[in-house]
Amino acid sequence: MRGQLSRLFIVALLQCAVASAQPPTGPTATILLRNGHIYTSNPNQPWAKALAIQDAKILAVGDEAQLARFRGPRTLVIDLAGRMVMPGIIDSHIHFLDGSLSLDQFTLDDAYTIPEIQRRIRAFADHHPDRQWLLGRGWLYDAFKPSGLPTRQILDEVVPGRPVVVECYDGHSLWLNSRALALAGITRSTPDVRQGDVVIGGVVRDPASGEPTGVLKEDAMELVRRVIPARSREAKLQALRAGLKEANRHGLTSVLNASGSIAEMELYDTLRRQGELTVRMTTALMMEPELSEKTLETFEEGRRRFHDEWVRGGVIKAFMDGVIESHTAAMLDPYSDDPKLIGSLNYTPEQFRRNVVELDRRHFQVITHAIGDRAVRTALDAYQAAEETHGPRDRRFRVEHIENVNPADIPRFASLRVIASMQPYHCYPEPNLFHIWARNVGAARLPYSFAWHDLAAAGAKLAFGSDWPVVSLDPFIGIQNAVTRQDAKGQPPEGWVGRQKITLEQALAAYTRDAAYAEFEEDHTGSLEPGKLADVIVLSQDLFSAKPLEISQTAVLMTIVGGKIVYRSNL
Ligand SMILES: [Zn+2]
């Protein structure tokens, strides 16, 4: 008896020793983030100290003691030293291929005078003697007083021999030198681009001579784009690799591409197959004024071929109008700086409604660029018609930009469950906004400009993005502007149209869980919860204790996408 007992005792002891040397039973983390200040964007558990990742997904979120059991011999343990962690940023409106291609072009984003603009373009031309076409972007209307539009002569003075084409920062106009106009065959007799009676693309002309001044608006941009040599597939892939790095460096883990094609989706798919895709890509295909069978088949193809968590279709984008700065946004009342101008719609309301109803019948998600208050109303009317025709459904239709909205339409976002997809850095208070944008809109409509607060207060879901390359894809400058609407010096003191500011909580929701909802991905992304994809970022500072005007200085120290560390710096 005695001998048997002691043998059992020894066996039990041995079992204990084996158990403590072995990994815990149950799942083991591949990555364990500990000692952090983790903002989950999950309202039921907003903060945590530790997060366990197993392969592509989040295993657990909680405190150190709870999560210690997931630590195994091969777990990568990262001590965050109290740093803030949050879900990966979802940019709800981006032009990823254009942005990536722009990375090796010149930029005029912060060039405010003609001499500075000319200096940069001359320097770029000197640096790139091999480039046949000199392409750049980012000119600001306010640099060209008083008209707000540049001329070909400014470019001719610095680059007479090679064609130069510069995209406006908003992407809605191109500026050409004389050589580029000649190669595109644009002369005084080139007509504006029309659809029916409506001018949808203007060739800007000198009022005295009738000669083109060098600016092409909206659809007229195609007149030169078709003669610019296309980039090869390999060059595009190479640009995308740089774009992905740039996105991860700023904490982006998912985006919605607001203007894409099947060919572009194939590029993302190629990168995915090669293990190089490090940002989840939902890509919208473009609606044309007339929905042909062929177009509809392309939409169906996009959705059929691409529908997983890395490359997704199923979204259709429409352009309802242009932009306020160049008077192409469709307004309910005339522009305040020129009562002859009111903007125009790219669709008749009937035509647009018909298209939306057809796309709704096929269960596509429709997103509509609408900047002026009339364009916003026309989009909402069509969305309402879809609901009246086919009854309630979880559609998540969206309006993009909404720079100005009539107060009567604000409650319609919530009642129709339409998502307000907006870009908070677009109303950064700088001269372009004051002198051109605000002048054109006028005092009466100003209170409903970039009306994040009013839309949210009326129950609308906000989804935020950058519109890169229109502005930087850095989300922290967007978050800062969402909560301050002030420049770096804290002006204006109450913020520009300060009542439309929102809280940091609201801004973060619009870049995380509500952005995930806006692309039907809320079961997989947008918050840090067990079972969701492990898209996680570590920040250099705590956004909640940072001064509001210092939020934009936030650096991303680590970006994890699908459980893989894709960017790491100083951590
Ligand atoms: Zn856009």
Coordinates of C-alpha atoms and ligand atoms in Angstrom, one line a residue:
M1 CA 0.0 0.0 0.0
R2 CA 2.6 2.4 1.1
G3 CA 4.9 1.7 -1.9
Q4 CA 2.0 2.0 -4.2
L5 CA 1.0 5.4 -2.7
S6 CA 4.5 6.8 -3.1
R7 CA 4.7 5.6 -6.7
L8 CA 1.4 7.4 -7.4
F9 CA 2.8 10.5 -5.7
I10 CA 5.9 10.4 -7.9
V11 CA 3.8 10.0 -11.0
A12 CA 1.7 12.9 -10.0
L13 CA 4.7 15.0 -9.4
L14 CA 6.2 14.1 -12.8
Q15 CA 2.9 15.0 -14.5
C16 CA 3.0 18.4 -12.8
A17 CA 6.5 19.0 -13.9
V18 CA 5.7 18.1 -17.5
A19 CA 2.6 20.3 -17.4
S20 CA 4.5 23.4 -16.3
A21 CA 7.2 22.9 -18.9
Q22 CA 4.7 22.6 -21.7
P23 CA 2.7 25.3 -23.4
P24 CA -0.7 25.8 -21.8
T25 CA -3.5 23.6 -23.0
G26 CA -5.9 25.4 -25.4
P27 CA -5.0 27.9 -28.0
T28 CA -1.6 29.7 -28.1
A29 CA -0.9 33.2 -29.3
T30 CA 1.4 33.9 -32.2
I31 CA 1.7 37.5 -31.0
L32 CA 1.0 38.8 -27.5
L33 CA 0.8 42.5 -27.0
R34 CA 1.2 43.3 -23.3
N35 CA 1.5 46.4 -21.1
G36 CA -0.5 48.5 -23.5
H37 CA -3.2 51.1 -23.4
I38 CA -5.5 49.5 -25.9
Y39 CA -8.4 51.3 -27.4
T40 CA -10.6 48.6 -28.8
S41 CA -13.4 50.7 -30.5
N42 CA -15.7 48.1 -29.0
P43 CA -18.2 50.0 -26.9
N44 CA -18.7 46.9 -24.7
Q45 CA -15.1 46.8 -23.7
P46 CA -13.5 50.1 -24.7
W47 CA -10.1 49.6 -23.1
A48 CA -7.7 46.7 -22.4
K49 CA -4.1 46.1 -21.4
A50 CA -3.2 43.1 -23.4
L51 CA -4.2 41.5 -26.8
A52 CA -3.5 38.0 -28.0
I53 CA -3.3 37.2 -31.7
Q54 CA -3.4 33.7 -33.2
D55 CA -2.4 33.6 -36.8
A56 CA -4.7 36.0 -38.7
K57 CA -7.2 36.6 -36.0
I58 CA -7.6 38.1 -32.5
L59 CA -7.7 35.4 -29.9
A60 CA -8.4 37.5 -26.8
V61 CA -8.5 41.0 -25.4
G62 CA -8.2 41.7 -21.7
D63 CA -5.8 42.2 -18.8
E64 CA -2.3 40.8 -18.4
A65 CA -3.4 38.0 -16.0
Q66 CA -6.2 36.8 -18.2
L67 CA -4.0 36.6 -21.3
A68 CA -0.9 35.1 -19.8
R69 CA -2.4 31.6 -20.4
F70 CA -2.1 32.2 -24.2
R71 CA 1.6 32.6 -24.0
G72 CA 3.6 29.7 -25.4
P73 CA 7.2 29.0 -26.2
R74 CA 6.9 30.4 -29.7
T75 CA 4.7 33.4 -28.9
L76 CA 6.2 36.7 -29.9
V77 CA 5.7 38.9 -26.8
I78 CA 5.8 42.6 -27.4
D79 CA 6.0 45.0 -24.4
L80 CA 4.2 48.2 -25.4
A81 CA 5.5 50.2 -22.5
G82 CA 2.0 51.7 -22.0
R83 CA 1.6 52.9 -25.6
M84 CA -1.8 53.4 -27.2
V85 CA -3.0 50.6 -29.5
M86 CA -6.1 50.8 -31.7
P87 CA -7.7 49.0 -34.6
G88 CA -6.1 49.5 -38.0
I89 CA -7.4 52.6 -39.8
I90 CA -10.0 52.0 -42.4
D91 CA -9.8 54.8 -45.1
S92 CA -13.4 54.9 -46.5
H93 CA -12.5 57.0 -49.6
I94 CA -9.2 56.7 -51.4
H95 CA -7.9 56.5 -54.9
F96 CA -5.1 54.0 -54.2
L97 CA -3.7 53.5 -57.6
D98 CA -3.7 57.2 -58.5
G99 CA -2.1 57.9 -55.1
S100 CA 0.5 55.3 -55.6
L101 CA 1.3 56.5 -59.1
S102 CA 1.6 60.1 -57.7
L103 CA 4.4 59.1 -55.3
D104 CA 7.0 59.6 -58.0
Q105 CA 5.5 62.7 -59.5
F106 CA 6.0 66.3 -58.4
T107 CA 3.6 67.8 -55.9
L108 CA 2.5 71.4 -55.4
D109 CA 0.4 70.7 -52.3
D110 CA 2.0 73.4 -50.2
A111 CA 3.2 75.7 -53.0
Y112 CA 1.3 78.9 -52.4
T113 CA 2.9 81.3 -54.9
I114 CA 3.6 81.2 -58.7
P115 CA 7.4 81.6 -58.2
E116 CA 7.5 78.7 -55.8
I117 CA 5.4 76.6 -58.2
Q118 CA 7.7 77.4 -61.1
R119 CA 10.8 76.7 -59.0
R120 CA 9.5 73.2 -58.1
I121 CA 8.5 72.3 -61.6
R122 CA 11.9 73.5 -63.0
A123 CA 13.7 71.4 -60.4
F124 CA 11.7 68.3 -61.1
A125 CA 12.2 68.7 -64.9
D126 CA 16.0 69.1 -64.3
H127 CA 16.1 66.0 -62.2
H128 CA 14.2 63.9 -64.7
P129 CA 15.7 64.7 -68.1
D130 CA 14.6 61.2 -69.3
R131 CA 10.9 61.7 -68.7
Q132 CA 9.0 62.5 -71.9
W133 CA 5.9 63.8 -70.0
L134 CA 6.3 65.7 -66.7
L135 CA 3.3 64.9 -64.5
G136 CA 2.5 66.3 -61.1
R137 CA -0.4 67.2 -58.9
G138 CA -1.7 69.4 -56.1
W139 CA -2.1 73.0 -57.4
L140 CA -4.3 75.1 -55.3
Y141 CA -6.8 77.6 -56.7
D142 CA -5.7 80.3 -54.3
A143 CA -2.2 80.5 -55.7
F144 CA -3.6 82.1 -58.9
K145 CA -5.3 85.3 -57.9
P146 CA -7.7 86.7 -58.8
S147 CA -9.2 84.2 -61.2
G148 CA -8.3 81.1 -59.1
L149 CA -7.1 79.3 -62.3
P150 CA -3.6 79.0 -63.7
T151 CA -2.5 79.5 -67.3
R152 CA -0.3 77.6 -69.7
Q153 CA 2.1 80.5 -69.9
I154 CA 3.2 80.0 -66.3
L155 CA 4.3 76.5 -67.3
D156 CA 5.8 77.5 -70.6
E157 CA 8.2 79.8 -68.9
V158 CA 9.8 77.0 -67.0
V159 CA 9.3 74.0 -69.4
P160 CA 8.7 75.0 -73.0
G161 CA 9.9 71.8 -74.7
R162 CA 8.3 68.9 -73.0
P163 CA 4.6 68.4 -72.2
V164 CA 3.6 69.2 -68.6
V165 CA 0.3 68.1 -67.0
V166 CA -0.6 69.1 -63.5
E167 CA -3.7 67.8 -61.7
C168 CA -5.5 70.2 -59.3
Y169 CA -5.3 69.1 -55.7
D170 CA -9.0 68.1 -55.9
G171 CA -8.5 65.9 -59.0
H172 CA -11.3 67.8 -60.9
S173 CA -9.1 69.9 -63.2
L174 CA -5.9 69.6 -65.2
W175 CA -3.4 72.4 -66.0
L176 CA -1.4 72.0 -69.2
N177 CA 1.5 73.8 -70.9
S178 CA 1.3 74.7 -74.6
R179 CA 3.2 71.6 -75.6
A180 CA 0.7 69.3 -73.8
L181 CA -2.2 71.2 -75.4
A182 CA -0.6 70.7 -78.8
L183 CA 0.0 67.0 -78.3
A184 CA -3.6 66.6 -77.2
G185 CA -4.8 68.5 -80.3
I186 CA -6.6 71.1 -78.2
T187 CA -7.2 74.4 -80.0
R188 CA -9.7 77.3 -79.9
S189 CA -12.0 75.2 -82.0
T190 CA -12.1 72.2 -79.6
P191 CA -15.6 72.0 -78.2
D192 CA -16.4 71.5 -74.6
V193 CA -17.4 68.0 -73.6
R194 CA -21.2 67.7 -73.5
Q195 CA -23.8 65.2 -72.6
G196 CA -27.0 66.4 -74.2
D197 CA -27.2 70.1 -73.5
V198 CA -25.1 69.9 -70.4
V199 CA -21.4 70.7 -70.4
I200 CA -19.7 68.0 -68.4
G201 CA -16.2 69.0 -69.3
G202 CA -15.1 72.5 -70.0
V203 CA -12.0 73.7 -71.9
V204 CA -11.2 77.1 -70.2
R205 CA -10.7 79.8 -72.8
D206 CA -9.4 83.3 -72.8
P207 CA -12.5 85.6 -72.9
A208 CA -10.8 88.0 -75.4
S209 CA -9.0 85.6 -77.8
G210 CA -11.0 82.4 -77.3
E211 CA -7.7 80.5 -77.1
P212 CA -7.5 77.7 -74.5
T213 CA -5.8 79.0 -71.4
G214 CA -4.4 75.6 -70.3
V215 CA -7.1 74.3 -67.9
L216 CA -9.4 71.4 -68.6
K217 CA -12.3 70.8 -66.2
E218 CA -14.0 67.5 -65.3
D219 CA -14.7 65.3 -68.3
A220 CA -12.5 67.5 -70.6
M221 CA -9.5 66.1 -68.7
E222 CA -9.9 63.0 -70.9
L223 CA -8.8 65.0 -73.9
V224 CA -5.2 64.9 -72.7
R225 CA -5.3 61.8 -70.6
R226 CA -5.8 59.7 -73.7
V227 CA -2.5 60.8 -75.2
I228 CA -0.4 60.4 -72.1
P229 CA 1.5 57.1 -72.5
A230 CA -0.1 54.5 -70.2
R231 CA 2.0 53.0 -67.4
S232 CA 2.9 49.4 -67.9
R233 CA 1.3 46.7 -65.6
E234 CA 4.7 46.2 -64.0
A235 CA 5.1 49.9 -63.4
K236 CA 1.7 50.0 -61.7
L237 CA 2.6 47.0 -59.5
Q238 CA 5.8 48.7 -58.5
A239 CA 3.9 51.9 -57.7
L240 CA 1.4 49.9 -55.7
R241 CA 4.1 48.3 -53.6
A242 CA 5.3 51.8 -52.7
G243 CA 1.7 52.9 -52.0
L244 CA 1.2 49.9 -49.7
K245 CA 4.3 50.8 -47.7
E246 CA 3.1 54.4 -47.4
A247 CA -0.3 53.3 -46.3
N248 CA 1.0 50.9 -43.6
R249 CA 3.4 53.5 -42.4
H250 CA 0.5 55.7 -41.6
G251 CA -1.6 52.9 -40.0
L252 CA -4.0 52.0 -42.8
T253 CA -5.1 48.4 -42.9
S254 CA -8.2 48.6 -45.1
V255 CA -9.4 51.1 -47.8
L256 CA -12.3 51.7 -50.1
N257 CA -11.1 52.6 -53.5
A258 CA -13.5 55.2 -54.7
S259 CA -12.8 54.9 -58.4
G260 CA -11.6 51.6 -59.8
S261 CA -11.8 49.0 -62.5
I262 CA -11.6 45.2 -62.9
A263 CA -8.0 45.7 -64.1
E264 CA -7.1 47.5 -60.9
M265 CA -8.7 44.7 -58.8
E266 CA -6.6 42.2 -60.8
L267 CA -3.5 44.1 -59.7
Y268 CA -4.4 43.8 -56.0
D269 CA -5.2 40.1 -56.6
T270 CA -1.8 39.6 -58.1
L271 CA -0.1 41.2 -55.1
R272 CA -2.3 39.1 -52.8
R273 CA -1.2 35.9 -54.5
Q274 CA 2.4 36.9 -54.2
G275 CA 1.9 37.6 -50.4
E276 CA 2.5 41.3 -50.9
L277 CA -0.9 42.8 -50.3
T278 CA -0.8 44.5 -46.9
V279 CA -4.0 46.6 -47.1
R280 CA -7.4 45.2 -47.6
M281 CA -8.9 46.6 -50.8
T282 CA -12.6 47.2 -51.5
T283 CA -12.8 48.7 -55.0
A284 CA -15.8 50.5 -56.4
L285 CA -16.6 50.3 -60.2
M286 CA -17.8 53.4 -62.0
M287 CA -21.4 54.0 -63.0
E288 CA -22.0 55.5 -66.4
P289 CA -25.0 57.7 -67.2
E290 CA -26.6 54.9 -69.2
L291 CA -26.3 51.5 -67.6
S292 CA -25.7 49.1 -70.5
E293 CA -26.0 45.4 -70.3
K294 CA -22.2 45.2 -70.8
T295 CA -21.6 47.6 -67.8
L296 CA -23.9 45.6 -65.6
E297 CA -22.1 42.4 -66.6
T298 CA -18.8 44.1 -65.6
F299 CA -20.3 45.0 -62.2
E300 CA -21.5 41.4 -61.7
E301 CA -18.0 40.1 -62.7
G302 CA -16.3 42.3 -60.2
R303 CA -18.5 41.0 -57.4
R304 CA -18.3 37.4 -58.6
R305 CA -14.5 37.3 -58.9
F306 CA -13.5 39.4 -55.9
H307 CA -15.4 38.9 -52.6
D308 CA -13.0 38.0 -49.8
E309 CA -11.5 39.9 -46.9
W310 CA -8.5 41.1 -49.1
V311 CA -10.0 42.0 -52.5
R312 CA -13.6 42.9 -52.7
G313 CA -16.1 44.3 -55.3
G314 CA -19.8 44.8 -55.2
V315 CA -19.7 48.6 -54.8
I316 CA -20.8 51.0 -57.5
K317 CA -19.6 54.6 -57.5
A318 CA -21.4 57.5 -59.3
F319 CA -20.2 61.1 -59.8
M320 CA -23.2 63.3 -59.3
D321 CA -21.4 66.7 -59.6
G322 CA -18.0 68.4 -59.5
V323 CA -16.4 70.6 -56.9
I324 CA -17.3 74.0 -55.3
E325 CA -14.0 75.7 -56.0
S326 CA -14.5 75.5 -59.8
H327 CA -18.3 76.1 -59.6
T328 CA -19.0 72.5 -60.9
A329 CA -20.7 71.3 -57.7
A330 CA -24.5 71.3 -58.1
M331 CA -26.2 73.9 -55.8
L332 CA -29.8 74.5 -55.0
D333 CA -29.2 78.3 -55.1
P334 CA -26.6 80.1 -57.3
Y335 CA -23.0 80.5 -56.2
S336 CA -22.7 83.6 -54.0
D337 CA -19.7 85.0 -55.9
D338 CA -21.4 84.7 -59.3
P339 CA -25.2 84.5 -59.4
K340 CA -25.1 83.2 -63.0
L341 CA -23.5 80.0 -61.8
I342 CA -25.3 77.2 -60.0
G343 CA -23.3 74.0 -61.1
S344 CA -24.9 71.1 -62.8
L345 CA -25.7 67.4 -62.2
N346 CA -24.0 64.7 -64.3
Y347 CA -27.3 62.8 -64.5
T348 CA -30.9 63.9 -64.8
P349 CA -32.6 63.0 -61.5
E350 CA -34.9 60.6 -63.4
Q351 CA -31.9 58.9 -65.1
F352 CA -30.0 58.6 -61.8
R353 CA -33.1 57.2 -60.0
R354 CA -33.5 54.6 -62.7
N355 CA -29.9 53.5 -62.4
V356 CA -30.0 53.3 -58.6
V357 CA -33.2 51.3 -58.7
E358 CA -31.7 48.8 -61.1
L359 CA -28.5 48.5 -59.1
D360 CA -30.6 48.0 -55.9
R361 CA -32.6 45.3 -57.6
R362 CA -29.2 43.5 -58.1
H363 CA -28.2 44.2 -54.5
F364 CA -25.2 46.3 -55.2
Q365 CA -24.0 49.0 -52.8
V366 CA -24.2 52.4 -54.4
I367 CA -21.9 55.3 -53.3
T368 CA -22.4 58.7 -54.8
H369 CA -20.0 61.6 -55.0
A370 CA -22.2 64.6 -54.2
I371 CA -20.6 67.8 -53.0
G372 CA -23.2 70.5 -53.6
D373 CA -26.5 70.6 -51.7
R374 CA -28.4 69.9 -54.9
A375 CA -26.3 66.9 -55.7
V376 CA -26.7 65.5 -52.2
R377 CA -30.5 65.9 -52.4
T378 CA -30.6 64.2 -55.8
A379 CA -28.7 61.2 -54.4
L380 CA -30.9 60.9 -51.4
D381 CA -34.0 61.1 -53.6
A382 CA -32.8 58.2 -55.7
Y383 CA -31.9 56.2 -52.6
Q384 CA -35.4 56.8 -51.2
A385 CA -36.9 55.7 -54.5
A386 CA -34.9 52.4 -54.3
E387 CA -36.4 51.8 -50.8
E388 CA -39.9 52.6 -52.0
T389 CA -39.5 50.3 -55.0
H390 CA -38.0 47.3 -53.3
G391 CA -38.9 47.8 -49.7
P392 CA -36.6 47.8 -46.7
R393 CA -33.2 46.1 -47.0
D394 CA -29.8 46.5 -45.4
R395 CA -28.4 48.6 -48.3
R396 CA -25.8 50.9 -46.7
F397 CA -25.9 53.3 -49.6
R398 CA -23.5 56.1 -49.1
V399 CA -23.1 59.8 -50.1
E400 CA -19.4 60.8 -50.6
H401 CA -18.1 64.2 -49.5
I402 CA -21.3 66.2 -48.7
E403 CA -19.4 69.4 -48.5
N404 CA -22.6 71.4 -48.3
V405 CA -26.0 70.1 -47.3
N406 CA -29.4 71.7 -47.0
P407 CA -30.6 71.4 -43.4
A408 CA -33.9 69.8 -44.6
D409 CA -31.8 66.8 -45.9
I410 CA -29.8 66.2 -42.8
P411 CA -32.4 64.0 -41.0
R412 CA -32.8 61.9 -44.2
F413 CA -29.5 60.3 -43.8
A414 CA -30.7 58.6 -40.6
S415 CA -34.2 57.9 -41.8
L416 CA -32.9 56.3 -45.0
R417 CA -29.9 54.7 -43.2
V418 CA -27.6 56.3 -45.7
I419 CA -23.9 56.6 -44.6
A420 CA -22.2 60.0 -44.7
S421 CA -18.7 59.3 -46.1
M422 CA -16.6 62.4 -45.5
Q423 CA -13.0 63.5 -45.4
P424 CA -12.3 65.7 -42.4
Y425 CA -9.0 67.2 -43.7
H426 CA -10.8 68.7 -46.7
C427 CA -11.9 71.6 -44.7
Y428 CA -8.5 72.4 -43.1
P429 CA -8.7 76.2 -42.5
E430 CA -6.2 77.7 -45.0
P431 CA -6.5 80.4 -47.7
N432 CA -7.9 78.1 -50.4
L433 CA -10.9 77.4 -48.1
F434 CA -11.5 81.0 -47.0
H435 CA -10.9 82.8 -50.3
I436 CA -12.4 80.4 -52.8
W437 CA -14.5 77.7 -51.2
A438 CA -16.3 79.9 -48.6
R439 CA -16.6 82.8 -50.9
N440 CA -18.4 80.6 -53.5
V441 CA -20.7 79.0 -50.9
G442 CA -21.6 82.3 -49.2
A443 CA -22.6 83.1 -45.6
A444 CA -26.1 81.8 -45.7
R445 CA -25.0 78.2 -46.5
L446 CA -21.8 78.3 -44.5
P447 CA -23.3 76.8 -41.2
Y448 CA -24.0 73.5 -43.1
S449 CA -20.5 73.0 -44.5
F450 CA -18.8 69.7 -43.7
A451 CA -21.7 69.2 -41.2
W452 CA -20.2 66.3 -39.3
H453 CA -21.8 67.3 -36.0
D454 CA -25.3 67.9 -37.4
L455 CA -25.3 64.7 -39.4
A456 CA -24.1 62.6 -36.4
A457 CA -26.5 64.4 -34.0
A458 CA -29.4 63.5 -36.4
G459 CA -28.4 59.8 -36.2
A460 CA -26.3 59.4 -39.4
K461 CA -23.3 57.1 -39.4
L462 CA -20.1 58.8 -40.4
A463 CA -17.3 57.0 -42.3
F464 CA -14.1 59.0 -42.7
G465 CA -11.3 58.9 -45.3
S466 CA -8.6 60.9 -47.0
D467 CA -9.4 60.9 -50.7
W468 CA -5.7 60.5 -51.2
P469 CA -4.0 61.8 -53.4
V470 CA -6.3 64.8 -53.0
V471 CA -4.7 65.2 -49.5
S472 CA -2.2 63.1 -47.6
L473 CA -3.4 59.7 -46.5
D474 CA -2.2 60.3 -42.9
P475 CA -5.3 59.7 -40.9
F476 CA -4.1 61.7 -37.8
I477 CA -4.2 65.0 -39.6
G478 CA -7.8 64.1 -40.5
I479 CA -8.6 63.2 -36.9
Q480 CA -7.0 66.4 -35.6
N481 CA -9.1 68.5 -38.0
A482 CA -12.3 66.6 -37.1
V483 CA -11.9 67.7 -33.5
T484 CA -10.5 71.2 -34.0
R485 CA -11.2 72.6 -37.5
Q486 CA -8.3 74.9 -36.6
D487 CA -4.9 75.6 -38.3
A488 CA -1.6 74.7 -36.6
K489 CA -1.7 78.1 -34.7
G490 CA -5.2 77.4 -33.3
Q491 CA -7.1 79.7 -35.7
P492 CA -9.9 80.4 -35.9
P493 CA -10.3 80.2 -32.1
E494 CA -13.6 78.3 -32.1
G495 CA -12.7 76.4 -35.2
W496 CA -13.9 77.1 -38.8
V497 CA -17.7 76.7 -38.6
G498 CA -16.8 75.4 -35.2
R499 CA -20.2 74.0 -34.3
Q500 CA -19.6 71.1 -36.8
K501 CA -16.6 69.8 -34.8
I502 CA -17.0 66.3 -33.3
T503 CA -15.4 64.5 -30.4
L504 CA -12.3 62.3 -30.6
E505 CA -14.5 59.2 -29.9
Q506 CA -16.7 60.1 -32.8
A507 CA -13.8 60.7 -35.1
L508 CA -12.2 57.3 -34.2
A509 CA -15.4 55.5 -34.7
A510 CA -15.6 57.0 -38.2
Y511 CA -12.2 55.6 -39.0
T512 CA -12.7 52.2 -37.4
R513 CA -16.0 50.4 -36.6
D514 CA -18.3 52.7 -38.6
A515 CA -16.0 52.6 -41.5
A516 CA -16.1 48.8 -41.3
Y517 CA -19.8 48.9 -41.3
A518 CA -19.8 51.2 -44.3
E519 CA -18.2 48.4 -46.3
F520 CA -20.2 45.5 -44.7
E521 CA -17.1 44.3 -43.0
E522 CA -18.0 44.9 -39.3
D523 CA -18.0 41.2 -38.5
H524 CA -14.3 41.1 -39.5
T525 CA -12.7 44.5 -38.9
G526 CA -13.2 47.9 -37.3
S527 CA -12.7 46.9 -33.6
L528 CA -10.4 44.7 -31.5
E529 CA -12.6 41.7 -30.5
P530 CA -11.9 38.0 -30.3
G531 CA -12.6 36.4 -33.7
K532 CA -12.0 39.5 -35.7
L533 CA -9.1 39.9 -38.1
A534 CA -5.9 41.0 -36.3
D535 CA -5.6 44.5 -37.9
V536 CA -3.9 46.5 -35.1
I537 CA -1.7 49.6 -34.9
V538 CA 0.5 50.9 -32.1
L539 CA 0.9 54.7 -31.8
S540 CA 3.6 57.0 -30.5
Q541 CA 1.2 58.9 -28.3
D542 CA -2.1 58.5 -26.5
L543 CA -4.6 60.4 -28.6
F544 CA -6.9 60.9 -25.6
S545 CA -4.2 62.7 -23.6
A546 CA -2.5 64.6 -26.5
K547 CA -3.4 68.2 -27.0
P548 CA -5.9 68.4 -29.9
L549 CA -3.5 70.4 -32.0
E550 CA -0.8 67.8 -31.5
I551 CA -2.8 64.8 -32.7
S552 CA -1.4 65.2 -36.2
Q553 CA 2.1 64.6 -34.9
T554 CA 1.1 61.0 -34.0
A555 CA 3.5 58.5 -35.5
V556 CA 2.6 54.8 -36.1
L557 CA 5.2 52.6 -34.5
M558 CA 3.8 49.3 -35.7
T559 CA 1.1 48.1 -38.1
I560 CA -0.2 44.5 -38.0
V561 CA -2.5 43.3 -40.7
G562 CA -4.1 39.9 -40.5
G563 CA -1.8 39.0 -37.7
K564 CA 1.4 39.9 -39.7
I565 CA 3.7 42.7 -38.7
V566 CA 3.9 44.8 -41.9
Y567 CA 5.5 47.9 -40.5
R568 CA 7.6 48.5 -37.5
S569 CA 9.6 51.5 -36.3
N570 CA 11.1 52.4 -32.9
L571 CA 9.2 49.7 -31.1
Ligands
ZN1 ZN -12.5 60.9 -54.4

